[in-house]
CSV table of C-alpha atoms in Angstrom, one decimal:
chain,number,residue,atom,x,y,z
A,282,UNK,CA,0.0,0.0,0.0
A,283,UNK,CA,1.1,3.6,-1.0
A,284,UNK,CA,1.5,5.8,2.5
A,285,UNK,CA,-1.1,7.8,1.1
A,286,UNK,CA,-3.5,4.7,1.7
A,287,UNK,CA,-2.2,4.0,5.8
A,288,UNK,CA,-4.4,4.8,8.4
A,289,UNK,CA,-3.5,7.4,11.1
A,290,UNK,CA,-2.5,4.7,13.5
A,291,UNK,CA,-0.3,2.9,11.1
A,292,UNK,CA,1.2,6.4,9.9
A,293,UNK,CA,1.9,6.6,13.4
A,294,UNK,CA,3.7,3.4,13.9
A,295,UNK,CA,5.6,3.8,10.7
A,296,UNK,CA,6.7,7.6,12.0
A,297,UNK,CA,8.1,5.8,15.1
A,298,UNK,CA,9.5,3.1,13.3
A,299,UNK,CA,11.7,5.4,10.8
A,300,UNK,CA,12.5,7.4,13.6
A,301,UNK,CA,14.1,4.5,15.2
A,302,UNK,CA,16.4,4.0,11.8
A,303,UNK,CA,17.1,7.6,11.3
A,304,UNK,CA,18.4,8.0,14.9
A,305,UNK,CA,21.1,4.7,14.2
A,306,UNK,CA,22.0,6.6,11.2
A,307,UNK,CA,23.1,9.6,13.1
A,308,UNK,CA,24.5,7.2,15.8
A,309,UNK,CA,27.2,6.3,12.7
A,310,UNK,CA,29.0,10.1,12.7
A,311,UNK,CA,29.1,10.0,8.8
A,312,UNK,CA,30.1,13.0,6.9
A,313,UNK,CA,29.3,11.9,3.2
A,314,UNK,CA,29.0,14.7,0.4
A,315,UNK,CA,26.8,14.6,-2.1
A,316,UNK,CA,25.4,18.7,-2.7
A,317,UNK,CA,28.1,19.1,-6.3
A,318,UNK,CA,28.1,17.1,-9.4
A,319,UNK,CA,32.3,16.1,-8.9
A,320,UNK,CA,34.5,13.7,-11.0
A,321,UNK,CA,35.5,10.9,-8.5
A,322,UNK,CA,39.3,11.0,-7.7
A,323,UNK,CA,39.7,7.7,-10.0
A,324,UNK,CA,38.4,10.2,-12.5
A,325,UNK,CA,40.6,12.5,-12.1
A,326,UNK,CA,43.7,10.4,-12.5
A,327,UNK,CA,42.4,9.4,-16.0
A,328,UNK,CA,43.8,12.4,-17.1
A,329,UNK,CA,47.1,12.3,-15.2
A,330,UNK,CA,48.9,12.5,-18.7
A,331,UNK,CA,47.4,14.9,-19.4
A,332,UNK,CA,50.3,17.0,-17.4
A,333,UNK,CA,53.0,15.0,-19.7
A,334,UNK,CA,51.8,16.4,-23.1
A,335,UNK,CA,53.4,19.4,-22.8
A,336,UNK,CA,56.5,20.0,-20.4
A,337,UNK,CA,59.8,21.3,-21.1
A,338,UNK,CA,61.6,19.5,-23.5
A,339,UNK,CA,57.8,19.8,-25.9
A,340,UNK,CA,58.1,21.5,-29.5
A,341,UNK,CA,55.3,24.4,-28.2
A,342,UNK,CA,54.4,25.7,-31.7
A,343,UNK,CA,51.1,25.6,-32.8
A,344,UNK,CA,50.3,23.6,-36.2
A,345,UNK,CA,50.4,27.4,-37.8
A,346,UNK,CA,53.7,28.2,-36.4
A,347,UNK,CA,52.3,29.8,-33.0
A,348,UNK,CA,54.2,30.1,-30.0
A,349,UNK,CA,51.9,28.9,-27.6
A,350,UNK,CA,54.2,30.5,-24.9
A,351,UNK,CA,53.6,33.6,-26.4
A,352,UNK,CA,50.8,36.5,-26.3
A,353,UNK,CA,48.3,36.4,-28.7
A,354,UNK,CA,45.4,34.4,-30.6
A,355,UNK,CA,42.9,35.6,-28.7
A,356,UNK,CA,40.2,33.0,-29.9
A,357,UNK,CA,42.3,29.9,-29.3
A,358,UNK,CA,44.7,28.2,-31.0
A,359,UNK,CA,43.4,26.3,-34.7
A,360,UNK,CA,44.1,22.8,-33.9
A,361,UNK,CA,42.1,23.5,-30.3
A,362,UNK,CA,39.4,24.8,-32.0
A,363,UNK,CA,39.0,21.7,-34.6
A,364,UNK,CA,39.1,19.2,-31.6
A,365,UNK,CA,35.8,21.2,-29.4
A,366,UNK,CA,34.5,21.5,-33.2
A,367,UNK,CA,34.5,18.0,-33.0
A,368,UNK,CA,32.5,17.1,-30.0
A,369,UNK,CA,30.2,20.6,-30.7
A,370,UNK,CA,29.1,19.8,-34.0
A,371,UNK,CA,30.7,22.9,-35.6
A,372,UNK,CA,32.5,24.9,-38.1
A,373,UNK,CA,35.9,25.7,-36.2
A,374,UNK,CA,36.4,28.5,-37.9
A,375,UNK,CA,33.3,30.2,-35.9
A,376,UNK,CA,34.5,28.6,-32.9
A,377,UNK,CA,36.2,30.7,-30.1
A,378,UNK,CA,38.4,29.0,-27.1
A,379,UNK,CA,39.0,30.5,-24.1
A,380,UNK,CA,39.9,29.5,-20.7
A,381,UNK,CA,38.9,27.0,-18.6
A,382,UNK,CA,35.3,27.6,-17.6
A,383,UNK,CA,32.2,27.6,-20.0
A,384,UNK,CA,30.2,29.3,-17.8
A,385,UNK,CA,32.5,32.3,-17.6
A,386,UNK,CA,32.0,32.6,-21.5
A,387,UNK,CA,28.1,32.6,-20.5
A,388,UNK,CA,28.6,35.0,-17.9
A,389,UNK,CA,31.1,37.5,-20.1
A,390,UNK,CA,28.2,36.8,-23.0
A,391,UNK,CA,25.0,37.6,-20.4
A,392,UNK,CA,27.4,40.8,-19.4
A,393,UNK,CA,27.8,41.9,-23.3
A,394,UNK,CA,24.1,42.1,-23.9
A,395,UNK,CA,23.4,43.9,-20.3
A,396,UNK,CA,26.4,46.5,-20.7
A,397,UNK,CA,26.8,46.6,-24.9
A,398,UNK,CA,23.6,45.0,-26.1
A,399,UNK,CA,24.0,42.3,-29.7
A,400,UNK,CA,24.5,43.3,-32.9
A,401,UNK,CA,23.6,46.8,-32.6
A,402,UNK,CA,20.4,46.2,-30.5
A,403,UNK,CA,19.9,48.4,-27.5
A,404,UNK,CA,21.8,47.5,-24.2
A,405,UNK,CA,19.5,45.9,-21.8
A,406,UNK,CA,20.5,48.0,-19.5
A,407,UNK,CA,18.9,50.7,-21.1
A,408,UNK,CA,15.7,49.1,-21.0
A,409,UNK,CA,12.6,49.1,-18.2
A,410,UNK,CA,13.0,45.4,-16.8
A,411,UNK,CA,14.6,42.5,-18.8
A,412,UNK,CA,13.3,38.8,-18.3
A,413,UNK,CA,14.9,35.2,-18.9
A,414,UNK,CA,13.3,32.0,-19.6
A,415,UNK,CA,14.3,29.1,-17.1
A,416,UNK,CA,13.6,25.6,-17.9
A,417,UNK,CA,13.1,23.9,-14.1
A,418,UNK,CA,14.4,21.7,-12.8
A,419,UNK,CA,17.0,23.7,-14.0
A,420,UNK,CA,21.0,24.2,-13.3
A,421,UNK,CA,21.4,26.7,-10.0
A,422,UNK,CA,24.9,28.6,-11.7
A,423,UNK,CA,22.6,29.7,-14.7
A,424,UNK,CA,20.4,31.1,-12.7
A,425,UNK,CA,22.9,32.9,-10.5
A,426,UNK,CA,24.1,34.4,-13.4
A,427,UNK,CA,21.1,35.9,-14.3
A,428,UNK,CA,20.1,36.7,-10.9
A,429,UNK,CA,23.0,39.0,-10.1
A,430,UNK,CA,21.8,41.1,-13.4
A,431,UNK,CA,18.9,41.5,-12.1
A,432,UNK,CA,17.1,39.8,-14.9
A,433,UNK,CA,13.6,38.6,-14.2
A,434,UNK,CA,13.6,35.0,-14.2
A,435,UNK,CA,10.6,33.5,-15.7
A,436,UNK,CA,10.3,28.9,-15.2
A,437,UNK,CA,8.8,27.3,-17.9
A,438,UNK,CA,8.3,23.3,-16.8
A,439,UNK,CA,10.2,20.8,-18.4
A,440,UNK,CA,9.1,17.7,-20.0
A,441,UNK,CA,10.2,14.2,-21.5
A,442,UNK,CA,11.1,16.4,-24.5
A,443,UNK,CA,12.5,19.3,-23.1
A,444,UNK,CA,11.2,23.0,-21.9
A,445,UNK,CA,7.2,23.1,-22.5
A,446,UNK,CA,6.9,25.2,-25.8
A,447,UNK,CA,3.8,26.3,-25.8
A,448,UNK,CA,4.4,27.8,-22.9
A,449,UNK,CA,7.4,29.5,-24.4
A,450,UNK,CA,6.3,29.6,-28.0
A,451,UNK,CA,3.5,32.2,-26.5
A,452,UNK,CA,5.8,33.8,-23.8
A,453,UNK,CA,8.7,35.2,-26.4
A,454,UNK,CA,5.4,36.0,-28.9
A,455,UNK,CA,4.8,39.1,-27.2
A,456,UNK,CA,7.1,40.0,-24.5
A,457,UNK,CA,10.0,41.8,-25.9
A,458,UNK,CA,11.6,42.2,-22.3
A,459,UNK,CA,12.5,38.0,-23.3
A,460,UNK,CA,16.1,38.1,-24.3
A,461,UNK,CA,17.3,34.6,-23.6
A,462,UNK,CA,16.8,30.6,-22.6
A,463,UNK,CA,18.8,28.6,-20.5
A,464,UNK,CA,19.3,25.5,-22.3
A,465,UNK,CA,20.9,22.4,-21.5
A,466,UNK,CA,19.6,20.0,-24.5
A,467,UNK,CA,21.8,16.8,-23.8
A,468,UNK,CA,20.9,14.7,-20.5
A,469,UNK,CA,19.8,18.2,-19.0
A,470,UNK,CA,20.9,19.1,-15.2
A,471,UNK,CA,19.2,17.3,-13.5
A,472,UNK,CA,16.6,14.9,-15.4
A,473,UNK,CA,18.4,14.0,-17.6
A,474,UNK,CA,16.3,15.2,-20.5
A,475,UNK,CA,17.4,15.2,-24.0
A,476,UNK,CA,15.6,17.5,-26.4
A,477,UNK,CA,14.0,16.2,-29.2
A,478,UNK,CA,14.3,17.5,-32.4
A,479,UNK,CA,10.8,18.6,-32.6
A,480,UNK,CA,11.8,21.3,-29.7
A,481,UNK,CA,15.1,22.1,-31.2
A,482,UNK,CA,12.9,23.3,-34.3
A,483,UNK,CA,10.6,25.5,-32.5
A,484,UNK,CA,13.4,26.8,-30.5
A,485,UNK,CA,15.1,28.0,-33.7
A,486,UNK,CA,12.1,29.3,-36.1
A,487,UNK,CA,9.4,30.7,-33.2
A,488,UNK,CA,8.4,34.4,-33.5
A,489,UNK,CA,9.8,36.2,-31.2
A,490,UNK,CA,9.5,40.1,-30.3
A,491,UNK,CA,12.5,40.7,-28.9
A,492,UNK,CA,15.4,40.8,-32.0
A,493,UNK,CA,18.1,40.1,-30.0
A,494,UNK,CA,16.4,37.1,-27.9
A,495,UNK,CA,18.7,34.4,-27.4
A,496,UNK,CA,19.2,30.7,-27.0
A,497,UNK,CA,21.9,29.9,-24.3
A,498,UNK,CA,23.0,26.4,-25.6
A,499,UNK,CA,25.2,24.7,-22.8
A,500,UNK,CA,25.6,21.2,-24.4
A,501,UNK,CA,27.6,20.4,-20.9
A,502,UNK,CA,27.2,16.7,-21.2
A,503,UNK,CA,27.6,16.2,-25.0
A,504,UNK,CA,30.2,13.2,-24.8
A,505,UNK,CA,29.0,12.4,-21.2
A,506,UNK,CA,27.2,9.1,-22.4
A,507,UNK,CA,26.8,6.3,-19.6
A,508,UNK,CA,25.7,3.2,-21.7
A,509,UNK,CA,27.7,2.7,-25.4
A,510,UNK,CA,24.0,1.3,-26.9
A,511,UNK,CA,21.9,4.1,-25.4
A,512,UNK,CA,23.7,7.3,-26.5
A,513,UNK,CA,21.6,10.4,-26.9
A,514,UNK,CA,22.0,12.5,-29.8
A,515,UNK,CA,20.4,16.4,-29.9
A,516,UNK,CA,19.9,18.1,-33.2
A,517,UNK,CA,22.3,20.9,-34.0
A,518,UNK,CA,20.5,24.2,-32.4
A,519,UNK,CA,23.1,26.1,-35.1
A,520,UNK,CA,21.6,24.5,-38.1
A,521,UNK,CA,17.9,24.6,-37.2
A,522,UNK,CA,18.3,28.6,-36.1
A,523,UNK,CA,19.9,29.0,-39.9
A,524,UNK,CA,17.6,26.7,-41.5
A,525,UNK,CA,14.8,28.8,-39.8
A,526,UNK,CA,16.3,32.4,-41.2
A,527,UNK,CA,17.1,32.9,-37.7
A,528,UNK,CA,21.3,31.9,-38.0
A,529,UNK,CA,22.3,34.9,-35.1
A,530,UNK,CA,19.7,32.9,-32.5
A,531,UNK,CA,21.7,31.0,-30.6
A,532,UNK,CA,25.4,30.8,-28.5
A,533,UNK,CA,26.6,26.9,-28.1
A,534,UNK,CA,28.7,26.7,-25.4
A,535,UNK,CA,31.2,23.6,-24.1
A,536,UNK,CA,34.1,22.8,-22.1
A,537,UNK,CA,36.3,19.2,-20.8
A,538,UNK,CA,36.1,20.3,-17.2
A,539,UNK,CA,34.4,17.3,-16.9
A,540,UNK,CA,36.3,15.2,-19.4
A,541,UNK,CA,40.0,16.4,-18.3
A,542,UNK,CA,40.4,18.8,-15.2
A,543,UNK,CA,37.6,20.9,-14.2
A,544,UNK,CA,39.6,24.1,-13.3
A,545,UNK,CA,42.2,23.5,-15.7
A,546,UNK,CA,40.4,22.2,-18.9
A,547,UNK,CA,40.0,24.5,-21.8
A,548,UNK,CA,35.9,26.0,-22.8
A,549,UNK,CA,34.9,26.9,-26.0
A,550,UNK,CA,31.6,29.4,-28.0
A,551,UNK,CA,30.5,28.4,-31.3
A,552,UNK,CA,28.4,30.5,-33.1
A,553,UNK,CA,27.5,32.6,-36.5
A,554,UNK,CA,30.0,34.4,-38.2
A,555,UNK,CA,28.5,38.0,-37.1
A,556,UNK,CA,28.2,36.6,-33.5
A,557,UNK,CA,31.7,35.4,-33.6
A,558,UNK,CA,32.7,38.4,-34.8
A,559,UNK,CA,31.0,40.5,-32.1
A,560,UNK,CA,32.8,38.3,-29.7
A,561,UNK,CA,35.9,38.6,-30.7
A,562,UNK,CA,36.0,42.0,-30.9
A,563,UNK,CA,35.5,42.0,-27.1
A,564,UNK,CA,37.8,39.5,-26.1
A,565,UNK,CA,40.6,41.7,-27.9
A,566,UNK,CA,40.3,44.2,-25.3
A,567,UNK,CA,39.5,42.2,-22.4
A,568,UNK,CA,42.5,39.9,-22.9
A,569,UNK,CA,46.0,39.6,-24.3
A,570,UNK,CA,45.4,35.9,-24.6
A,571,UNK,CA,44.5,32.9,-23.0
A,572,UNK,CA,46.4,29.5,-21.5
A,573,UNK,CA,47.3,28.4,-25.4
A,574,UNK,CA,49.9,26.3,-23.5
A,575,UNK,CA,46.7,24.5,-21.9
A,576,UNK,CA,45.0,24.1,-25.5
A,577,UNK,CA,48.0,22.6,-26.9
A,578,UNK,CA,48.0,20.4,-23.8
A,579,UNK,CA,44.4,19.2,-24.7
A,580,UNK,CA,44.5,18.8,-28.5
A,581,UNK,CA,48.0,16.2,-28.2
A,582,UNK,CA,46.3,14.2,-25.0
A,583,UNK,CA,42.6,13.9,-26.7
A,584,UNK,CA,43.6,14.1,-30.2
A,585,UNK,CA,40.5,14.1,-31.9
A,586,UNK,CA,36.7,13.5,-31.5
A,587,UNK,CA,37.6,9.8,-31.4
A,588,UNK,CA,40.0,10.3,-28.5
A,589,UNK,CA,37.6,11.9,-26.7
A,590,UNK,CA,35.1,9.3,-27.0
A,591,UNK,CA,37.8,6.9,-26.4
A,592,UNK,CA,38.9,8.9,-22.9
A,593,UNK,CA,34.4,9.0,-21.9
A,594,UNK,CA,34.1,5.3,-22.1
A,595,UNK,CA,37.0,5.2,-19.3
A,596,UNK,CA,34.8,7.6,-17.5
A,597,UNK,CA,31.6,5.8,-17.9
A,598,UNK,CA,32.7,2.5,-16.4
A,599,UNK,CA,33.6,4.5,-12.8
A,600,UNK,CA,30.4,6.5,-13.0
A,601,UNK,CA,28.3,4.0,-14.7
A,602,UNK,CA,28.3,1.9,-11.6
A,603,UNK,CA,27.0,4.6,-9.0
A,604,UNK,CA,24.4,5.7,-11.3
A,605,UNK,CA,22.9,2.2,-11.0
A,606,UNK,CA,23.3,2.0,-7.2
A,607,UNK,CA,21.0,5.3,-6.8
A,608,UNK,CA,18.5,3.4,-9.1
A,609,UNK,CA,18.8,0.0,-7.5
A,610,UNK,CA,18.4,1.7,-3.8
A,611,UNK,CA,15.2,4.1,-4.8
A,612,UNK,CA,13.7,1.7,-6.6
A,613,UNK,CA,14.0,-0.8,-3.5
A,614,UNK,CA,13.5,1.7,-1.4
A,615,UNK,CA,10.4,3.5,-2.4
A,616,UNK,CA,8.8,1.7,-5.0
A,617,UNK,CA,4.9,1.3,-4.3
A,618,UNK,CA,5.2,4.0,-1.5
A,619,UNK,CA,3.8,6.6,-3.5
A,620,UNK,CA,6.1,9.0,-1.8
A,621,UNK,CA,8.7,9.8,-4.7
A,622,UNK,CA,9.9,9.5,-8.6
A,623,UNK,CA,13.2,9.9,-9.5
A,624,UNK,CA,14.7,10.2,-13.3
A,625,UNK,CA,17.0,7.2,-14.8
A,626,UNK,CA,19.4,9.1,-17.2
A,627,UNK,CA,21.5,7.7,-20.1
A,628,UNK,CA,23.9,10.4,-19.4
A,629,UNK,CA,24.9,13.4,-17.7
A,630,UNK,CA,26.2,14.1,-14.0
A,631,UNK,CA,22.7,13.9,-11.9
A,632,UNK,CA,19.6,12.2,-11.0
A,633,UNK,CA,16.3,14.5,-10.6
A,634,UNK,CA,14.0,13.2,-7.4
A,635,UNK,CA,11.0,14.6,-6.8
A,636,UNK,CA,9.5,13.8,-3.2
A,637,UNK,CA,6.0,14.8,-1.7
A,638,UNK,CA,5.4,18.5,-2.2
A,639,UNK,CA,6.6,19.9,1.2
A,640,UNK,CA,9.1,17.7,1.4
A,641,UNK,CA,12.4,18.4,-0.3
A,642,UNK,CA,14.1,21.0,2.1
A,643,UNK,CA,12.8,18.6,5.0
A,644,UNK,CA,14.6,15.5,3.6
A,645,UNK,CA,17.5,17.4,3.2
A,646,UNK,CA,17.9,18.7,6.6
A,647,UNK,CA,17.5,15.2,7.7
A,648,UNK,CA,20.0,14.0,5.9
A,649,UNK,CA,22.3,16.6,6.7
A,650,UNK,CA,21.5,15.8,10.7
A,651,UNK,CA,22.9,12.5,9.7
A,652,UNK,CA,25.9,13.8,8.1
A,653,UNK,CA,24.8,13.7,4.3
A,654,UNK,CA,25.2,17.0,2.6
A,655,UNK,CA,22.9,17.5,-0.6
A,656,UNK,CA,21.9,20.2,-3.1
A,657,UNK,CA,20.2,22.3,-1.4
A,658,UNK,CA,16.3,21.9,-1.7
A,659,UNK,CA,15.2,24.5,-4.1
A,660,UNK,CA,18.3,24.8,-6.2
A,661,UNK,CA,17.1,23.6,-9.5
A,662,UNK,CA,14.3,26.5,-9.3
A,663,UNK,CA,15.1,30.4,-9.9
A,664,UNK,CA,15.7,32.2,-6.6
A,665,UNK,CA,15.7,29.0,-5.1
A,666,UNK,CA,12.0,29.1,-4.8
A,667,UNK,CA,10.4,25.7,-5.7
A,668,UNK,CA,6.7,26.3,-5.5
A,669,UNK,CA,6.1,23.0,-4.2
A,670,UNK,CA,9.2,22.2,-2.0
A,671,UNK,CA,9.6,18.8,-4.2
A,672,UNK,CA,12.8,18.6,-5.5
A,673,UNK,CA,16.0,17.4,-5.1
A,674,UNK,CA,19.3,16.9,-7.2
A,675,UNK,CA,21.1,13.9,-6.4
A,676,UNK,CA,24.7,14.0,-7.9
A,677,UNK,CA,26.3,10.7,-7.5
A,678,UNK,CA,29.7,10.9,-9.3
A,679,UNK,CA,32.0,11.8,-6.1
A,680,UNK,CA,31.8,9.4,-3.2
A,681,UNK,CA,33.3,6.3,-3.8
A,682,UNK,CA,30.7,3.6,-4.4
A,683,UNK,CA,30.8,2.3,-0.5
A,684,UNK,CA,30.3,5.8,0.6
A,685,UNK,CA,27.6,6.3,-2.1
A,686,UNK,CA,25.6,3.7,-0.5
A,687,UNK,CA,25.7,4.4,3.0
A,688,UNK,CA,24.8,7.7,1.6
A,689,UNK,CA,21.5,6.4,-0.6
A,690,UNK,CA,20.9,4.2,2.8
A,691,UNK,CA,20.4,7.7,4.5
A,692,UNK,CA,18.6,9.4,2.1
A,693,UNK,CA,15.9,7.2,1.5
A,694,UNK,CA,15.1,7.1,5.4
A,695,UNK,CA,14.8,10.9,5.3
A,696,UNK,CA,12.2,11.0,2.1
A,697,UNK,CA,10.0,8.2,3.7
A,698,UNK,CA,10.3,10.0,7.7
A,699,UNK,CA,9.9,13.3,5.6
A,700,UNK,CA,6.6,11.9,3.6
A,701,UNK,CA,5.2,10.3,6.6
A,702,UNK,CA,5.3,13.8,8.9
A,703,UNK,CA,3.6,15.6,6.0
A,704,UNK,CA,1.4,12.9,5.7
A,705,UNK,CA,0.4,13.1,9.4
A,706,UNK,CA,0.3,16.8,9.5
C-alpha cells in the first residue's frame, strides 16, 4: 500500500518506526557529500597525462607556427578549436576557445548584452526590466548568473522532451523584455532530459518580439554518455536557427572540465560568423590571450573527436556503476510508497528526485542531521523558490561507491520519515 492509503495509527507506527532508523544513522557520525556534481578522484587520474603532453623538453608551436608561450590568438589556437568542433558539432572557424570555464564565457556573454547589447540592439540595461526563460528543474549557476543582473527569471516546466513550448512559443510571442533561454539539450541538469528534435525546431524558427532574444546552448554533457548502446544525440540548435532564417539565435557553449580537469580544462563558443565576430571583438580588449599552452596540452592528450570518446568510455565504467546503485536503492526503497519518482538518465552528472510537495528542504535537513550534505532543496528553481518544495538533485559521481551507499541508505530514510510527517500533518 502507498502511504497515502495507511491509516493514522499505522502512519503513526511507521513515523516511530523510521525514527528508530534515522536515529542509528546519526549514531554512525558519517560525513558523506553529495550537494556538487564532482569527478571521482579515480576520475581524475584518468587524465594524469594529461600534465606530460606538454613540459619542457615539448616542441610548443602551434600547427600554424604559433608560439603557444607567447601572447596572442585571442580565440584559441586552430588545432584547439577543430578538436571542441568535433565534439560541438561545428565549423571551427566560428569557434572561439577561451579558458577554462564555460560558464565564464556565459557569464562575459549575459554581461555583453546587459552592458553593450547584440548586434547593434539596445543594451538591456537601457531598458525598463529584462526577463529570462528558465527551464526547471534547471542548473542553479545559470540562474545565479542571471540573478546578479537583475534579470527577471521566468520557469517554464520541463518535459520528457525538453522546456514546454507552448508555454514559451506564446511567452517570447509578445514580450519583448524575453532576451534569452537557459538551455541544457543533452541529458539536462538534472533529469536527464534530451531534447527532441521537434523542440530544437521550435526553439530555432518561433516568432519572437525581442530581435536580440537568445538561445543559451550549454551542451555540458555532449560526450558524457553512460551506456555505449543508449547514447543520446540532440539536433544541432546552429543548423535549425539557420535553416529557420534565424542563424544569429543561438550561443553553443562547451568545455572538458568534466572530461579532463575541471579548473584546468579548456571551454569553447560556437556561433554565426557576425556573433563570432561580435565576440571577438571584445575579447581583444579584455585579454591579451589565453592559456594556449593548456589548449596545446588538450589537443595532443585527446587528439581528436575519437579520442575523446575513447577517454568518456574510461569515464563511464567508474560512474556507470553509482548511477545504477542510486536506481537500484530508490527503486527498493520506495517503490509502491507513492512518496517519490526519480529520473533514470542515459547520461549526464545527476539524478532529478521529486519527493512529496513539502518535502524536499525537509529530507535534506535530515539527511544533513545524519551527516549527508545534498543540493540544497530549491536549487534547481530560480531564486531557489520551488513552488512545491519537491525537488532534489542527487549527484552521485564523487563518493566512492561504499560511501555512495551508505549515503542512498540515508537518504531514502529521510524521504520516507519526511513523507510520513507531511502525511500526518
Amino acid at each position: 500500500m502507498s502511504y497515502a492509503e495507511l491509516t493514522h495509527a499505522e502512519l503513526t507506527a511507521l513515523k516511530e518506526s523510521l525514527e528508530r532508523e534515522y536515529a542509528c544513522h546519526c549514531a554512525k557520525e558519517l560525513a558523506l557529500n553529495m550537494a556538487r556534481g564532482k569527478p571521482a578522484s579515480a576520475q581524475l587520474e584518468l587524465s594524469l597525462p594529461l600534465l606530460n603532453a606538454v613540459d619542457a623538453s615539448s616542441d610548443l608551436f602551434a600547427e600554424d607556427g604559433t608560439d603557444c608561450r607567447n601572447y596572442g590568438v585571442m580565440d584559441g589556437i586552430l588545432e584547439a578549436k577543430q578538436l571542441m568542433a568535433s565534439i560541438m558539432d561545428h565549423d571551427p572557424k566560428n569557434v572561439c576557445v577561451f579558458g577554462n570555464s564555460s560558464l565564464n564565457i556565459m557569464y562575459d556573454l549575459v554581461s555583453h548584452g546587459f552592458l553593450h547589447g547584440y548586434l547593434g540592439e539596445k543594451p538591456w540595461r537601457e531598458l525598463t526590466g529584462v526577463s529570462w526563460l528558465c527551464p526547471v528543474p534547471g542548473y542553479d549557476r545559470h540562474f545565479a548568473i542571471t540573478e546578479l543582473f537583475g534579470i527577471k527569471m521566468i520557469p517554464v516546466r520541463m518535459n520528457e522532451n525538453g522546456p514546454d513550448m507552448d508555454e514559451v512559443e506564446a511567452l517570447v510571442r509578445e514580450n519583448d523584455t524575453i532576451k534569452g533561454i537557459w538551455c541544457v539539450p543533452q541529458y539536462s541538469n538534472p533529469g536527464g532530459v534530451t531534447y527532441s528534435d521537434e523542440t530544437v525546431a521550435r526553439l530555432a524558427s518561433m516568432p519572437c518580439a525581442a530581435r536580440d532574444f537568445r538561445i543559451f546552448w550549454d551542451n555540458a554533457y555532449c560526450v558524457h554518455h553512460l551506456y555505449d548502446s543508449r547514447q543520446a544525440h540532440v539536433a544541432d540548435i546552429a543548423e535549425a536557427c539557420e535553416g529557420a532564417g534565424n542563424p544569429n539565435r543561438y550561443f553553443k557553449f562547451a568545455s572538458t572540465s568534466k572530461v579532463t580537469f575541471p579548473g584546468a580544462g579548456i571551454a569553447a563558443v560556437a556561433a554565426s560568423e557576425e556573433n563570432i565576430a561580435e565576440i571577438k571583438k571584445r575579447v581583444s580588449i579584455q585579454t591579451v590571450g589565453y592559456d594556449k599552452l593548456n589548449q596545446l596540452r588538450h589537443v595532443r592528450f585527446l587528439k581528436d573527436a575519437q579520442g575523446v570518446s575513447e577517454h568518456m568510455r574510461r569515464h563511464a565504467e567508474i560512474i556507470r556503476p553509482k548511477f545504477e546503485l542510486v536506481a537500484r536503492m530508490l527503486e527498493e526503497g520506495l517503490s509502491g510508497t507513492g512518496c517519490a519518482s526519480w529520473s533514470n538518465p542515459d547520461g549526464g552528472y545527476f539524478v532529478s528526485f521529486d519527493g512529496l510537495p513539502n518535502t524536499a528542504k525537509r529530507t535534506v535537513a535530515l539527511a544533513k542531521g545524519a551527516g549527508v550534505t545534498m543540493t540544497g532543496a530549491g536549487a534547481t528553481w530560480p531564486y531557489k523558490e520551488d513552488p512545491e518544495d519537491s525537488n532534489i538533485r542527487i549527484a552521485p559521481t564523487l563518493p566512492p561507491l561504499e560511501e555512495l551507499e551508505q549515503a542512498m541508505e540515508v537518504f531514502v530514510c529521510c524521504v520516507k520519515l519526511a513523507a510520513v510527517e507531511s502525511l500526518l500533518a
